[in-house]
Amino acid sequence: MDGPHVDRSHLDVAGVMRSPVARVWVLTAAAGAVALALTLRFITGLTGASAFELSPWLLLVAFAMAEAYPIHVEHRREAISFSLSAIPLAIGLFTVDPMPLLAAAVLGSTIALAVTRHQAPFKIFLNTSQLWLSTVVALVVFHVLGGASEPGLATWPAAFAATVVADAVQAAVVTTAISLYQGRWEVESWQAAAFVATAVNTAVGVAAVVLLGVEPFGVVLLGVVVVVLLFSYRALNALRDRHGDLERLFDFTGAMGVAGLGDRVVATVLEKVGELMHSERAWLYLGDADGDVRRVELVDGELRTTDVERVGADARLHAVALRAGEAVLLPGADVAAGVDTLDRLGVSEAMATPLLGSSSVVGVLVVAERSGEVRPFAAHDLRLFGTVANHAGVSLENHRLFDGLRDQAALNAHQALHDALTGLPNRAMFTERLAETLDRDIPVAVLLLDLDRFKEVNDALGHHHGDELLQDVAGRLGSALRGGDLVARLGGDEFAVLLPGVAAVDAAVDRARALVAVLERPFAVADVSVSVEASVGVVVAPRHGTDASTLMQRADVALYDAKAYQSGVESYDASRDSHTAGRLALVAELQAAIAAGDLDVHFQPQLRLATGAVEGVEALVRWTHPVRGPIPPDEFVPVAEQTGLIRPLTLHVLERALSHVANWRTEGHALRVSVNLSARSLLQETLADDVAELLARTGVPADALCLEITETSLMAHPGRTLATLERLRAVGVSLAIDDFGTGYSSLAHLKRLPVQEIKVDKSFVCSMLDDASDEAIVRSVIELARNLGIRVVAEGVEDQTVAAALARAGCHLGQGYLFSKPVPAVRFGGWLRSRSRGETDAKVVSLRPSIAG
Ligand code: C2E
Ligand code: CA
Ligand code: CA
């Protein structure tokens, strides 16, 4: 440090006054001295209180309680606390002798501050002298104004004057202390509110005194009223907080839209995110093409960019967020490492999140130090932060951050596909390469390799050396490969090797044994020599499977066998795989059911929330297995997807749905029908033609069909999927994004997709009334969709209050058990007819805005 040098041989007054804490100590001493002088001069000579005597001990407890349970208000980045101590002070002025009252106030408050609020010593001393001074002043004012002379109405003003003046003294001392601490004068705007609070508290205290004189038990009633008021105040405050967050979320989205270009966007993101998350600091990490990371922070309104060391705490935080792939709270599960990282960054808590653009990672956003002492970052802050980051990521990307953005995208693509510790490809890249190889009909072997007893090494030598060992293992595996092979780290101590061109099980097993042998030579870690054993599961394509997920799952089964038999290497053996037999039977039965038309389709209505009119219906497939009974679609639809049965399944559901809707439409119900598409269907070239053909056959107009695609399947193969969506749009059907909110896509991304509807996922809708961040998500989805001219459907509407809240938020349509469960076509038809005869049930009618209020 090259700051000013303090010569320790003599007292350097100017030097001491440069330290903020020292300046506060001086103020403390001054206030204490004045308080002492006033006490000796006035208080010792004062005569007793005018009303009846109350025990000073009782008051001591009351002061301690008032100080221990202050009322918190958060305003922007400030946390303000009020205490209720004016209540015992007002009571004490009338009922306790001056000296005991002074002692009770100072002692009670100090004990509370020291014990329950864990304040630093210099703060406790400051507060003690400040309390002493203000209480003395209150006593003097009270007695000078004749408060102690005669009981009754005439003395009340003296009590109010005393508490308010005491408050002013307190405010003056605290403001001076804060200004001295910060080195600049700062007048707080909230002090007017504190005076109002004090006046109210005094009124409560005076009322208590009056009651004590008339009917002491009346104080209990007063207590009840105060407690109820406090609770409603708290509830109100929580509500205000929530509204504040939402307001700022909209404000944020709006600000992003008009932020202009380049640095302005970054500055706006940092400023608004800091405000929204109540955090004192916010910064951004941006990587460049050389793998260097820069840190961008807003300092006094200016952006400041610093280069980040490759191995420092910044680099670690950056890596943690990228690895998590979502917003994380620090210190996280690994507390020691988290605390160490934060310490080095000079903060005590932080949230970090990767900023995902529509196609790449833009950077990492960090907020740190929640303002005020009221509470640390909590789970719902983390979710809000994640949502905000979604907006920010896309805005930053859209605004073409820096010139080198494209280089950076390349780097980030690298980071997204590689493991940070070893630099090897990660699981995502491995499965992608495997799928590519399979697509090109090249035979391929997959080896799944897991180190034996790695955990013991890790525990014995420490995480740091465990990491080193993994890096060395990665190096050796890499050196044992041939051109075209690929080794990846899947996570922990699990690696995978891709061997294109290897079709024979024996050849693959030989290669696996060679890899195990390569690892047998001891590793030098932490000056000890460690030998590593590994187990390997082997599969080859096409023999053991023709798609990536089947192969990976079977390699896992083989690896499990290798571990169980301690045999080192095992290839996949179907007879040992318990999943397979049952699953194969299921596939055959499903195929037969589809062919025989045994799959049923149920229908669930979608209602316009503002009017209760039925506008649409979702078709949901149902299968009742002859032996196992009803099987949920979540179970058999994936099976169909993996086995090529999805096309006949989808066509069957489409055909049923369209022909029923055609009937209902001829009966005069102008319904739209929604049918679910799976990710796999979107890769089929023939889909658009199939749909067009079915529409023509059933006579349903194209715009009365809506196809639902889940958010995650849109992200899986963006290129090919988009081509199919364009073709479907050309046919004239509308498209919906299903389960919106569960994937990583951002709202702004929507603009680029040809969709006309989004369905907010039921997990958010169900809990929107209990969970502020779910509510924030639902509301911002609705708001943004409306701005983009997209229809919003809330699914999972189970009760009336949720429906009313959604209607108020502007959500167009609702679907859920509240209105109807999915029912067979016959029952749905009956339901429609009875409604149009006016047998509308009450819950739907009450949705009309006039009644919902
Ligand atoms: P999804 O498309 O999100 O369908 C909505 C699911 O929510 C349905 O489950 C429905 O019964 C359920 N649901 C409706 N209202 C409520 C409610 O108020 N509360 C709750 N908790 N749930 C409600 P289901 O029928 O079990 O379908 C599950 C999933 O299976 C569907 O989710 C969809 O992804 C898939 N699926 C269903 N039919 C088909 C189909 O024909 N083709 C394809 N590819 N997938 C289908
Ligand atoms: Ca759906
Ligand atoms: Ca859904």
Tab-separated table of C-alpha atoms and ligand atoms in Angstrom, residues 601 604 618-622 632-634 637 641 646 649-650 653 675-679 681 708 710 738-739 759 761-762 766 795-798 815-818 820-822, ligand 1:
chain	number	residue	atom	x	y	z
A	601	VAL	CA	-57.741	-38.080	-27.404
A	604	GLN	CA	-59.495	-29.401	-22.367
A	618	GLU	CA	-56.260	-28.540	-26.386
A	619	ALA	CA	-56.087	-32.132	-27.569
A	620	LEU	CA	-54.201	-34.445	-25.190
A	621	VAL	CA	-53.407	-38.025	-26.065
A	622	ARG	CA	-54.472	-40.879	-23.731
A	632	PRO	CA	-49.564	-40.978	-18.586
A	633	PRO	CA	-48.451	-39.308	-21.841
A	634	ASP	CA	-45.287	-38.099	-20.109
A	637	VAL	CA	-44.700	-40.021	-25.640
A	641	GLU	CA	-40.140	-40.278	-29.797
A	646	ILE	CA	-43.983	-40.367	-32.973
A	649	LEU	CA	-48.896	-40.968	-33.018
A	650	THR	CA	-48.951	-37.283	-33.940
A	653	VAL	CA	-53.966	-37.262	-32.583
A	675	VAL	CA	-52.271	-30.091	-30.776
A	676	ASN	CA	-48.914	-30.883	-29.185
A	677	LEU	CA	-45.876	-31.553	-31.350
A	678	SER	CA	-42.771	-33.232	-30.022
A	679	ALA	CA	-39.230	-32.101	-30.776
A	681	SER	CA	-41.758	-34.199	-35.231
A	708	GLU	CA	-47.777	-26.368	-29.602
A	710	THR	CA	-42.204	-26.856	-26.064
A	738	ASP	CA	-45.603	-24.559	-24.725
A	739	ASP	CA	-44.265	-24.718	-21.145
A	759	LYS	CA	-48.368	-20.779	-22.930
A	761	ASP	CA	-45.912	-23.031	-17.827
A	762	LYS	CA	-48.226	-24.265	-15.094
A	766	CYS	CA	-49.895	-22.468	-9.790
A	795	GLU	CA	-52.046	-23.206	-18.192
A	796	GLY	CA	-52.658	-24.904	-14.848
A	797	VAL	CA	-55.320	-22.423	-13.686
A	798	GLU	CA	-56.713	-24.262	-10.692
A	815	GLN	CA	-56.719	-23.350	-19.263
A	816	GLY	CA	-56.893	-25.611	-16.235
A	817	TYR	CA	-58.798	-27.747	-13.805
A	818	LEU	CA	-60.796	-24.698	-12.653
A	820	SER	CA	-62.458	-28.413	-16.826
A	821	LYS	CA	-60.077	-31.366	-16.700
A	822	PRO	CA	-59.222	-32.925	-20.061
B	1	C2E	P1	-48.775	-30.084	-21.775
B	1	C2E	O1	-48.820	-29.862	-23.241
B	1	C2E	O2	-48.149	-29.021	-20.973
B	1	C2E	O3	-50.251	-30.358	-21.331
B	1	C2E	C1	-50.850	-29.821	-20.204
B	1	C2E	C2	-50.859	-30.828	-19.108
B	1	C2E	O4	-51.320	-30.188	-17.944
B	1	C2E	C3	-51.808	-32.003	-19.351
B	1	C2E	O5	-51.215	-33.146	-18.770
B	1	C2E	C4	-53.025	-31.571	-18.573
B	1	C2E	O6	-53.814	-32.648	-18.138
B	1	C2E	C5	-52.407	-30.883	-17.404
B	1	C2E	N1	-53.284	-29.901	-16.797
B	1	C2E	C6	-54.313	-29.246	-17.354
B	1	C2E	N2	-54.869	-28.382	-16.472
B	1	C2E	C7	-54.186	-28.515	-15.326
B	1	C2E	C8	-54.291	-27.894	-14.040
B	1	C2E	O7	-55.143	-27.055	-13.775
B	1	C2E	N3	-53.387	-28.268	-13.095
B	1	C2E	C9	-52.432	-29.200	-13.353
B	1	C2E	N4	-51.581	-29.508	-12.378
B	1	C2E	N5	-52.309	-29.807	-14.557
B	1	C2E	C10	-53.179	-29.451	-15.537
B	1	C2E	P2	-51.193	-34.523	-19.562
B	1	C2E	O8	-52.432	-34.711	-20.319
B	1	C2E	O9	-50.764	-35.556	-18.572
B	1	C2E	O10	-50.039	-34.299	-20.615
B	1	C2E	C11	-48.714	-34.220	-20.218
B	1	C2E	C12	-47.827	-33.840	-21.353
B	1	C2E	O11	-47.740	-34.881	-22.331
B	1	C2E	C13	-48.320	-32.622	-22.124
B	1	C2E	O12	-47.981	-31.454	-21.420
B	1	C2E	C14	-47.596	-32.787	-23.432
B	1	C2E	O13	-46.282	-32.295	-23.320
B	1	C2E	C15	-47.539	-34.289	-23.592
B	1	C2E	N6	-48.611	-34.680	-24.540
B	1	C2E	C16	-49.927	-34.890	-24.309
B	1	C2E	N7	-50.559	-35.206	-25.447
B	1	C2E	C17	-49.644	-35.199	-26.433
B	1	C2E	C18	-49.679	-35.447	-27.860
B	1	C2E	O14	-50.704	-35.726	-28.455
B	1	C2E	N8	-48.507	-35.345	-28.533
B	1	C2E	C19	-47.340	-35.012	-27.925
B	1	C2E	N9	-46.227	-34.924	-28.659
B	1	C2E	N10	-47.263	-34.768	-26.597
B	1	C2E	C20	-48.410	-34.862	-25.859
